[in-house]
Amino acid sequence: MGEQRAADEVVDEIVGALRAAADAERAVQERAYLKSSLVHWGVRVPETRAIVKRALPRRPAPSHDLVLAVALALWAEPVHERRVAACHVLEQHEAVLGAGDLPALERLLREARTWALVDVIAPNVVGPLHDRDPAAVGPVLDAWNADEDFWVRRASLLALLVPLRDGGGDWDRFTRYADACWSETEFFIRKAIGWILRDTGKRRPDLVFTWLLPRAATASGVTIREAVKPLRAEQRAAIEATRRG
């Protein structure tokens, strides 16, 4: 009961601060930009992140149950900023989460319906879970990559982003997922593949080039535009020549 009261207090503090920071004009603009069906209060993401840090600081580390209770309570109302705050609660305290939390995270991904939420949860919450326990999380990502919901498929890709960007990561799993999604017409899948290739290529252009060249003729425009940005001029020219065929 004490933990539940603590969760309620944290949620009330976050929601109160979000309401105080509301900007009605920005809310209208943001809702239109995101094509959102949620209520919008117009709070900027940096301010939302700061509100979460003040209400639920990293030190002393909150318990797993408190983190999950706060995040799920924030998410429960169809208000964009509450859900952004829920994402940042999970992101800032991902270290207390484990593979057993994947069903809850999957539910949030399915309900998110926007990159503004999925793109926090997937790389910054699910990603670290995979890094810590690939044997448990990998099969879940495999299932997500074949899911009928394209936001869940996008999450399977972006969960691998951060370590690939940093020069490590599970390149084989990413390329398997990318190949499985290669012929998709969904913009958010094509963009995710290109994004990961671009960020990986900043440190390892030869790795990306070698994988991309034999696929360049069938790649979508948005994937190619992102993927070639960090490549050397001669690599970009070789890919363009392949696309001209």
PDB file of C-alpha atoms in Angstrom:
ATOM      1  CA  MET A   1       0.000   0.000   0.000  1.00  0.00           C
ATOM      2  CA  GLY A   2       2.881   2.371   0.806  1.00  0.00           C
ATOM      3  CA  GLU A   3       4.395   1.803  -2.635  1.00  0.00           C
ATOM      4  CA  GLN A   4       1.048   2.479  -4.296  1.00  0.00           C
ATOM      5  CA  ARG A   5       0.671   5.740  -2.385  1.00  0.00           C
ATOM      6  CA  ALA A   6       4.188   6.677  -3.455  1.00  0.00           C
ATOM      7  CA  ALA A   7       3.305   5.927  -7.079  1.00  0.00           C
ATOM      8  CA  ASP A   8       0.169   8.055  -6.844  1.00  0.00           C
ATOM      9  CA  GLU A   9       2.167  10.928  -5.372  1.00  0.00           C
ATOM     10  CA  VAL A  10       4.767  10.760  -8.146  1.00  0.00           C
ATOM     11  CA  VAL A  11       2.092  10.657 -10.832  1.00  0.00           C
ATOM     12  CA  ASP A  12       0.283  13.622  -9.296  1.00  0.00           C
ATOM     13  CA  GLU A  13       3.521  15.608  -9.172  1.00  0.00           C
ATOM     14  CA  ILE A  14       4.337  14.853 -12.817  1.00  0.00           C
ATOM     15  CA  VAL A  15       0.828  15.598 -14.061  1.00  0.00           C
ATOM     16  CA  GLY A  16       0.649  18.833 -12.067  1.00  0.00           C
ATOM     17  CA  ALA A  17       3.955  20.026 -13.506  1.00  0.00           C
ATOM     18  CA  LEU A  18       2.907  19.077 -17.034  1.00  0.00           C
ATOM     19  CA  ARG A  19      -0.321  21.034 -16.691  1.00  0.00           C
ATOM     20  CA  ALA A  20       1.583  24.037 -15.377  1.00  0.00           C
ATOM     21  CA  ALA A  21       3.886  23.914 -18.420  1.00  0.00           C
ATOM     22  CA  ALA A  22       1.034  23.560 -20.934  1.00  0.00           C
ATOM     23  CA  ASP A  23       1.029  25.715 -24.053  1.00  0.00           C
ATOM     24  CA  ALA A  24      -2.338  25.705 -25.838  1.00  0.00           C
ATOM     25  CA  GLU A  25      -0.997  27.073 -29.123  1.00  0.00           C
ATOM     26  CA  ARG A  26       1.805  24.532 -29.256  1.00  0.00           C
ATOM     27  CA  ALA A  27      -0.680  21.784 -28.383  1.00  0.00           C
ATOM     28  CA  VAL A  28      -2.746  22.518 -31.476  1.00  0.00           C
ATOM     29  CA  GLN A  29       0.319  22.585 -33.718  1.00  0.00           C
ATOM     30  CA  GLU A  30       1.803  19.401 -32.267  1.00  0.00           C
ATOM     31  CA  ARG A  31      -1.445  17.476 -32.480  1.00  0.00           C
ATOM     32  CA  ALA A  32      -1.776  18.400 -36.153  1.00  0.00           C
ATOM     33  CA  TYR A  33       1.879  17.551 -36.882  1.00  0.00           C
ATOM     34  CA  LEU A  34       1.616  14.121 -35.283  1.00  0.00           C
ATOM     35  CA  LYS A  35      -1.883  13.506 -36.712  1.00  0.00           C
ATOM     36  CA  SER A  36      -2.723  12.505 -33.148  1.00  0.00           C
ATOM     37  CA  SER A  37      -6.049  11.375 -31.719  1.00  0.00           C
ATOM     38  CA  LEU A  38      -4.835  12.081 -28.171  1.00  0.00           C
ATOM     39  CA  VAL A  39      -5.361  15.165 -26.044  1.00  0.00           C
ATOM     40  CA  HIS A  40      -2.311  17.446 -26.253  1.00  0.00           C
ATOM     41  CA  TRP A  41      -1.143  19.939 -23.637  1.00  0.00           C
ATOM     42  CA  GLY A  42       1.736  21.361 -25.659  1.00  0.00           C
ATOM     43  CA  VAL A  43       4.635  20.645 -23.295  1.00  0.00           C
ATOM     44  CA  ARG A  44       8.053  20.445 -24.922  1.00  0.00           C
ATOM     45  CA  VAL A  45       9.888  17.137 -24.688  1.00  0.00           C
ATOM     46  CA  PRO A  46      12.952  18.554 -22.832  1.00  0.00           C
ATOM     47  CA  GLU A  47      10.635  20.038 -20.208  1.00  0.00           C
ATOM     48  CA  THR A  48       8.749  16.752 -19.876  1.00  0.00           C
ATOM     49  CA  ARG A  49      12.022  14.913 -19.404  1.00  0.00           C
ATOM     50  CA  ALA A  50      13.110  17.398 -16.735  1.00  0.00           C
ATOM     51  CA  ILE A  51       9.780  17.077 -14.909  1.00  0.00           C
ATOM     52  CA  VAL A  52      10.212  13.308 -14.754  1.00  0.00           C
ATOM     53  CA  LYS A  53      13.765  13.642 -13.436  1.00  0.00           C
ATOM     54  CA  ARG A  54      12.624  15.949 -10.652  1.00  0.00           C
ATOM     55  CA  ALA A  55       9.682  13.779  -9.632  1.00  0.00           C
ATOM     56  CA  LEU A  56      11.467  10.419  -9.838  1.00  0.00           C
ATOM     57  CA  PRO A  57      15.228  10.963  -9.614  1.00  0.00           C
ATOM     58  CA  ARG A  58      17.724   8.244 -10.406  1.00  0.00           C
ATOM     59  CA  ARG A  59      19.257   8.412  -6.925  1.00  0.00           C
ATOM     60  CA  PRO A  60      18.217   6.762  -4.800  1.00  0.00           C
ATOM     61  CA  ALA A  61      17.127   4.280  -7.449  1.00  0.00           C
ATOM     62  CA  PRO A  62      13.374   3.628  -7.304  1.00  0.00           C
ATOM     63  CA  SER A  63      12.122   0.073  -7.173  1.00  0.00           C
ATOM     64  CA  HIS A  64      11.023  -1.861 -10.209  1.00  0.00           C
ATOM     65  CA  ASP A  65       7.423  -1.905  -9.030  1.00  0.00           C
ATOM     66  CA  LEU A  66       7.351   1.837  -8.443  1.00  0.00           C
ATOM     67  CA  VAL A  67       8.779   2.608 -11.897  1.00  0.00           C
ATOM     68  CA  LEU A  68       6.285   0.347 -13.642  1.00  0.00           C
ATOM     69  CA  ALA A  69       3.350   1.609 -11.575  1.00  0.00           C
ATOM     70  CA  VAL A  70       4.156   5.255 -12.325  1.00  0.00           C
ATOM     71  CA  ALA A  71       4.674   4.614 -16.036  1.00  0.00           C
ATOM     72  CA  LEU A  72       1.474   2.616 -16.469  1.00  0.00           C
ATOM     73  CA  ALA A  73      -0.588   5.119 -14.478  1.00  0.00           C
ATOM     74  CA  LEU A  74       0.696   7.993 -16.607  1.00  0.00           C
ATOM     75  CA  TRP A  75      -0.008   6.038 -19.774  1.00  0.00           C
ATOM     76  CA  ALA A  76      -3.545   5.117 -18.759  1.00  0.00           C
ATOM     77  CA  GLU A  77      -5.001   8.490 -19.734  1.00  0.00           C
ATOM     78  CA  PRO A  78      -5.136   9.380 -23.469  1.00  0.00           C
ATOM     79  CA  VAL A  79      -2.992  12.501 -23.092  1.00  0.00           C
ATOM     80  CA  HIS A  80       0.101  12.770 -25.252  1.00  0.00           C
ATOM     81  CA  GLU A  81       2.298  14.431 -22.640  1.00  0.00           C
ATOM     82  CA  ARG A  82       1.353  11.890 -19.985  1.00  0.00           C
ATOM     83  CA  ARG A  83       2.433   9.140 -22.366  1.00  0.00           C
ATOM     84  CA  VAL A  84       5.648  10.933 -23.250  1.00  0.00           C
ATOM     85  CA  ALA A  85       6.329  11.227 -19.517  1.00  0.00           C
ATOM     86  CA  ALA A  86       5.633   7.501 -19.114  1.00  0.00           C
ATOM     87  CA  CYS A  87       8.204   6.770 -21.811  1.00  0.00           C
ATOM     88  CA  HIS A  88      10.783   8.902 -20.015  1.00  0.00           C
ATOM     89  CA  VAL A  89      10.065   7.234 -16.684  1.00  0.00           C
ATOM     90  CA  LEU A  90      10.868   3.905 -18.329  1.00  0.00           C
ATOM     91  CA  GLU A  91      13.861   5.313 -20.203  1.00  0.00           C
ATOM     92  CA  GLN A  92      15.427   6.977 -17.166  1.00  0.00           C
ATOM     93  CA  HIS A  93      14.972   3.864 -15.032  1.00  0.00           C
ATOM     94  CA  GLU A  94      15.410   1.089 -17.590  1.00  0.00           C
ATOM     95  CA  ALA A  95      18.086  -0.503 -15.412  1.00  0.00           C
ATOM     96  CA  VAL A  96      15.442  -1.830 -12.995  1.00  0.00           C
ATOM     97  CA  LEU A  97      13.453  -3.515 -15.782  1.00  0.00           C
ATOM     98  CA  GLY A  98      13.886  -7.027 -17.090  1.00  0.00           C
ATOM     99  CA  ALA A  99      12.723  -9.413 -19.780  1.00  0.00           C
ATOM    100  CA  GLY A 100       9.624 -10.135 -17.711  1.00  0.00           C
ATOM    101  CA  ASP A 101       8.443  -6.597 -18.466  1.00  0.00           C
ATOM    102  CA  LEU A 102       8.338  -7.147 -22.230  1.00  0.00           C
ATOM    103  CA  PRO A 103       4.581  -7.941 -22.327  1.00  0.00           C
ATOM    104  CA  ALA A 104       3.852  -4.577 -20.703  1.00  0.00           C
ATOM    105  CA  LEU A 105       6.238  -2.786 -23.052  1.00  0.00           C
ATOM    106  CA  GLU A 106       4.697  -4.529 -26.043  1.00  0.00           C
ATOM    107  CA  ARG A 107       1.270  -3.308 -24.989  1.00  0.00           C
ATOM    108  CA  LEU A 108       2.541   0.260 -24.857  1.00  0.00           C
ATOM    109  CA  LEU A 109       4.116  -0.093 -28.296  1.00  0.00           C
ATOM    110  CA  ARG A 110       0.836  -1.367 -29.731  1.00  0.00           C
ATOM    111  CA  GLU A 111      -1.106   1.495 -28.170  1.00  0.00           C
ATOM    112  CA  ALA A 112       1.440   4.187 -29.052  1.00  0.00           C
ATOM    113  CA  ARG A 113       0.546   4.612 -32.742  1.00  0.00           C
ATOM    114  CA  THR A 114       3.233   7.270 -33.232  1.00  0.00           C
ATOM    115  CA  TRP A 115       6.979   7.465 -33.689  1.00  0.00           C
ATOM    116  CA  ALA A 116       7.079  10.082 -30.908  1.00  0.00           C
ATOM    117  CA  LEU A 117       6.457   7.317 -28.360  1.00  0.00           C
ATOM    118  CA  VAL A 118       7.731   4.185 -30.114  1.00  0.00           C
ATOM    119  CA  ASP A 119      11.090   5.812 -30.803  1.00  0.00           C
ATOM    120  CA  VAL A 120      11.720   6.305 -27.094  1.00  0.00           C
ATOM    121  CA  ILE A 121      10.560   2.898 -25.886  1.00  0.00           C
ATOM    122  CA  ALA A 122      12.211   0.765 -28.570  1.00  0.00           C
ATOM    123  CA  PRO A 123      15.843   1.967 -28.572  1.00  0.00           C
ATOM    124  CA  ASN A 124      16.064   3.328 -25.035  1.00  0.00           C
ATOM    125  CA  VAL A 125      14.062   0.786 -23.024  1.00  0.00           C
ATOM    126  CA  VAL A 126      13.755  -2.429 -25.035  1.00  0.00           C
ATOM    127  CA  GLY A 127      17.239  -1.983 -26.480  1.00  0.00           C
ATOM    128  CA  PRO A 128      19.050  -2.117 -23.126  1.00  0.00           C
ATOM    129  CA  LEU A 129      16.970  -5.145 -22.130  1.00  0.00           C
ATOM    130  CA  HIS A 130      18.219  -6.931 -25.247  1.00  0.00           C
ATOM    131  CA  ASP A 131      21.796  -5.902 -24.496  1.00  0.00           C
ATOM    132  CA  ARG A 132      21.568  -7.334 -20.988  1.00  0.00           C
ATOM    133  CA  ASP A 133      19.694 -10.517 -21.840  1.00  0.00           C
ATOM    134  CA  PRO A 134      19.756 -11.314 -25.573  1.00  0.00           C
ATOM    135  CA  ALA A 135      18.826 -14.952 -24.991  1.00  0.00           C
ATOM    136  CA  ALA A 136      15.510 -13.930 -23.439  1.00  0.00           C
ATOM    137  CA  VAL A 137      14.770 -10.798 -25.442  1.00  0.00           C
ATOM    138  CA  GLY A 138      15.996 -11.925 -28.862  1.00  0.00           C
ATOM    139  CA  PRO A 139      13.126 -14.375 -29.493  1.00  0.00           C
ATOM    140  CA  VAL A 140      10.633 -11.655 -28.552  1.00  0.00           C
ATOM    141  CA  LEU A 141      12.211  -9.295 -31.082  1.00  0.00           C
ATOM    142  CA  ASP A 142      12.068 -12.080 -33.662  1.00  0.00           C
ATOM    143  CA  ALA A 143       8.318 -12.324 -33.120  1.00  0.00           C
ATOM    144  CA  TRP A 144       7.925  -8.548 -33.237  1.00  0.00           C
ATOM    145  CA  ASN A 145       9.754  -8.386 -36.559  1.00  0.00           C
ATOM    146  CA  ALA A 146       7.069 -10.614 -38.108  1.00  0.00           C
ATOM    147  CA  ASP A 147       4.153  -8.912 -36.367  1.00  0.00           C
ATOM    148  CA  GLU A 148       1.236  -7.537 -38.380  1.00  0.00           C
ATOM    149  CA  ASP A 149       1.507  -4.161 -36.591  1.00  0.00           C
ATOM    150  CA  PHE A 150       4.125  -2.049 -38.365  1.00  0.00           C
ATOM    151  CA  TRP A 151       4.855  -0.076 -35.179  1.00  0.00           C
ATOM    152  CA  VAL A 152       5.841  -3.327 -33.481  1.00  0.00           C
ATOM    153  CA  ARG A 153       7.990  -4.241 -36.493  1.00  0.00           C
ATOM    154  CA  ARG A 154       9.616  -0.802 -36.303  1.00  0.00           C
ATOM    155  CA  ALA A 155      10.309  -1.410 -32.616  1.00  0.00           C
ATOM    156  CA  SER A 156      12.086  -4.691 -33.422  1.00  0.00           C
ATOM    157  CA  LEU A 157      14.489  -2.763 -35.651  1.00  0.00           C
ATOM    158  CA  LEU A 158      15.027   0.267 -33.430  1.00  0.00           C
ATOM    159  CA  ALA A 159      15.668  -1.885 -30.357  1.00  0.00           C
ATOM    160  CA  LEU A 160      19.012  -2.675 -32.030  1.00  0.00           C
ATOM    161  CA  LEU A 161      19.946   0.925 -32.900  1.00  0.00           C
ATOM    162  CA  VAL A 162      22.042   2.278 -30.044  1.00  0.00           C
ATOM    163  CA  PRO A 163      24.814  -0.350 -29.817  1.00  0.00           C
ATOM    164  CA  LEU A 164      25.071  -0.470 -33.627  1.00  0.00           C
ATOM    165  CA  ARG A 165      25.468   3.314 -33.659  1.00  0.00           C
ATOM    166  CA  ASP A 166      28.157   3.013 -30.981  1.00  0.00           C
ATOM    167  CA  GLY A 167      30.234   0.557 -33.013  1.00  0.00           C
ATOM    168  CA  GLY A 168      29.003  -2.765 -31.597  1.00  0.00           C
ATOM    169  CA  GLY A 169      25.613  -4.368 -31.518  1.00  0.00           C
ATOM    170  CA  ASP A 170      23.921  -7.293 -33.187  1.00  0.00           C
ATOM    171  CA  TRP A 171      24.543  -6.575 -36.863  1.00  0.00           C
ATOM    172  CA  ASP A 172      23.496 -10.082 -37.927  1.00  0.00           C
ATOM    173  CA  ARG A 173      20.114  -9.761 -36.223  1.00  0.00           C
ATOM    174  CA  PHE A 174      19.550  -6.312 -37.696  1.00  0.00           C
ATOM    175  CA  THR A 175      20.376  -7.402 -41.239  1.00  0.00           C
ATOM    176  CA  ARG A 176      18.105 -10.424 -40.871  1.00  0.00           C
ATOM    177  CA  TYR A 177      15.271  -8.137 -39.778  1.00  0.00           C
ATOM    178  CA  ALA A 178      16.035  -5.628 -42.525  1.00  0.00           C
ATOM    179  CA  ASP A 179      15.982  -8.346 -45.180  1.00  0.00           C
ATOM    180  CA  ALA A 180      12.634  -9.580 -43.857  1.00  0.00           C
ATOM    181  CA  CYS A 181      11.204  -6.056 -44.154  1.00  0.00           C
ATOM    182  CA  TRP A 182      13.051  -5.030 -47.317  1.00  0.00           C
ATOM    183  CA  SER A 183      10.101  -5.151 -49.692  1.00  0.00           C
ATOM    184  CA  GLU A 184       7.719  -3.319 -47.350  1.00  0.00           C
ATOM    185  CA  THR A 185       6.073  -0.138 -48.588  1.00  0.00           C
ATOM    186  CA  GLU A 186       5.409   1.278 -45.105  1.00  0.00           C
ATOM    187  CA  PHE A 187       7.338   4.542 -44.744  1.00  0.00           C
ATOM    188  CA  PHE A 188       8.127   4.082 -41.052  1.00  0.00           C
ATOM    189  CA  ILE A 189       9.769   0.713 -41.710  1.00  0.00           C
ATOM    190  CA  ARG A 190      11.787   1.994 -44.652  1.00  0.00           C
ATOM    191  CA  LYS A 191      12.863   5.015 -42.621  1.00  0.00           C
ATOM    192  CA  ALA A 192      13.911   2.878 -39.647  1.00  0.00           C
ATOM    193  CA  ILE A 193      16.114   0.655 -41.822  1.00  0.00           C
ATOM    194  CA  GLY A 194      17.755   3.677 -43.405  1.00  0.00           C
ATOM    195  CA  TRP A 195      18.233   5.349 -40.029  1.00  0.00           C
ATOM    196  CA  ILE A 196      20.036   2.344 -38.559  1.00  0.00           C
ATOM    197  CA  LEU A 197      22.198   1.916 -41.667  1.00  0.00           C
ATOM    198  CA  ARG A 198      23.094   5.622 -41.557  1.00  0.00           C
ATOM    199  CA  ASP A 199      24.038   5.589 -37.881  1.00  0.00           C
ATOM    200  CA  THR A 200      25.989   2.331 -38.205  1.00  0.00           C
ATOM    201  CA  GLY A 201      27.795   3.711 -41.244  1.00  0.00           C
ATOM    202  CA  LYS A 202      29.159   6.672 -39.313  1.00  0.00           C
ATOM    203  CA  ARG A 203      31.645   4.345 -37.627  1.00  0.00           C
ATOM    204  CA  ARG A 204      31.635   1.413 -40.041  1.00  0.00           C
ATOM    205  CA  PRO A 205      30.952   2.622 -43.576  1.00  0.00           C
ATOM    206  CA  ASP A 206      32.551  -0.421 -45.197  1.00  0.00           C
ATOM    207  CA  LEU A 207      30.267  -2.780 -43.275  1.00  0.00           C
ATOM    208  CA  VAL A 208      27.181  -0.914 -44.432  1.00  0.00           C
ATOM    209  CA  PHE A 209      28.409  -0.498 -47.997  1.00  0.00           C
ATOM    210  CA  THR A 210      29.239  -4.193 -48.422  1.00  0.00           C
ATOM    211  CA  TRP A 211      25.794  -5.214 -47.192  1.00  0.00           C
ATOM    212  CA  LEU A 212      23.879  -2.506 -49.032  1.00  0.00           C
ATOM    213  CA  LEU A 213      25.455  -2.665 -52.493  1.00  0.00           C
ATOM    214  CA  PRO A 214      23.850  -5.952 -53.646  1.00  0.00           C
ATOM    215  CA  ARG A 215      20.491  -4.714 -52.329  1.00  0.00           C
ATOM    216  CA  ALA A 216      20.708  -1.164 -53.635  1.00  0.00           C
ATOM    217  CA  ALA A 217      18.664  -1.772 -56.783  1.00  0.00           C
ATOM    218  CA  THR A 218      15.650  -2.890 -54.747  1.00  0.00           C
ATOM    219  CA  ALA A 219      15.976  -0.446 -51.846  1.00  0.00           C
ATOM    220  CA  SER A 220      13.369   2.243 -51.306  1.00  0.00           C
ATOM    221  CA  GLY A 221      14.333   5.832 -51.907  1.00  0.00           C
ATOM    222  CA  VAL A 222      13.963   6.814 -48.275  1.00  0.00           C
ATOM    223  CA  THR A 223      16.162   3.909 -47.131  1.00  0.00           C
ATOM    224  CA  ILE A 224      18.906   4.762 -49.605  1.00  0.00           C
ATOM    225  CA  ARG A 225      18.824   8.496 -48.893  1.00  0.00           C
ATOM    226  CA  GLU A 226      19.473   7.854 -45.213  1.00  0.00           C
ATOM    227  CA  ALA A 227      21.883   4.938 -45.600  1.00  0.00           C
ATOM    228  CA  VAL A 228      24.368   6.607 -47.955  1.00  0.00           C
ATOM    229  CA  LYS A 229      24.833   9.816 -45.953  1.00  0.00           C
ATOM    230  CA  PRO A 230      27.959   8.700 -44.043  1.00  0.00           C
ATOM    231  CA  LEU A 231      29.466   6.680 -46.914  1.00  0.00           C
ATOM    232  CA  ARG A 232      32.479   7.803 -48.913  1.00  0.00           C
ATOM    233  CA  ALA A 233      31.914   9.473 -52.266  1.00  0.00           C
ATOM    234  CA  GLU A 234      33.054   6.454 -54.258  1.00  0.00           C
ATOM    235  CA  GLN A 235      30.766   4.186 -52.259  1.00  0.00           C
ATOM    236  CA  ARG A 236      27.796   6.457 -52.884  1.00  0.00           C
ATOM    237  CA  ALA A 237      28.643   6.536 -56.586  1.00  0.00           C
ATOM    238  CA  ALA A 238      28.786   2.731 -56.757  1.00  0.00           C
ATOM    239  CA  ILE A 239      25.388   2.443 -55.104  1.00  0.00           C
ATOM    240  CA  GLU A 240      23.889   5.058 -57.415  1.00  0.00           C
ATOM    241  CA  ALA A 241      25.304   3.234 -60.452  1.00  0.00           C
ATOM    242  CA  THR A 242      23.709   0.007 -59.255  1.00  0.00           C
ATOM    243  CA  ARG A 243      20.354   1.751 -58.864  1.00  0.00           C
ATOM    244  CA  ARG A 244      20.555   3.184 -62.383  1.00  0.00           C
ATOM    245  CA  GLY A 245      21.211  -0.363 -63.482  1.00  0.00           C
TER     246      GLY A 245
END
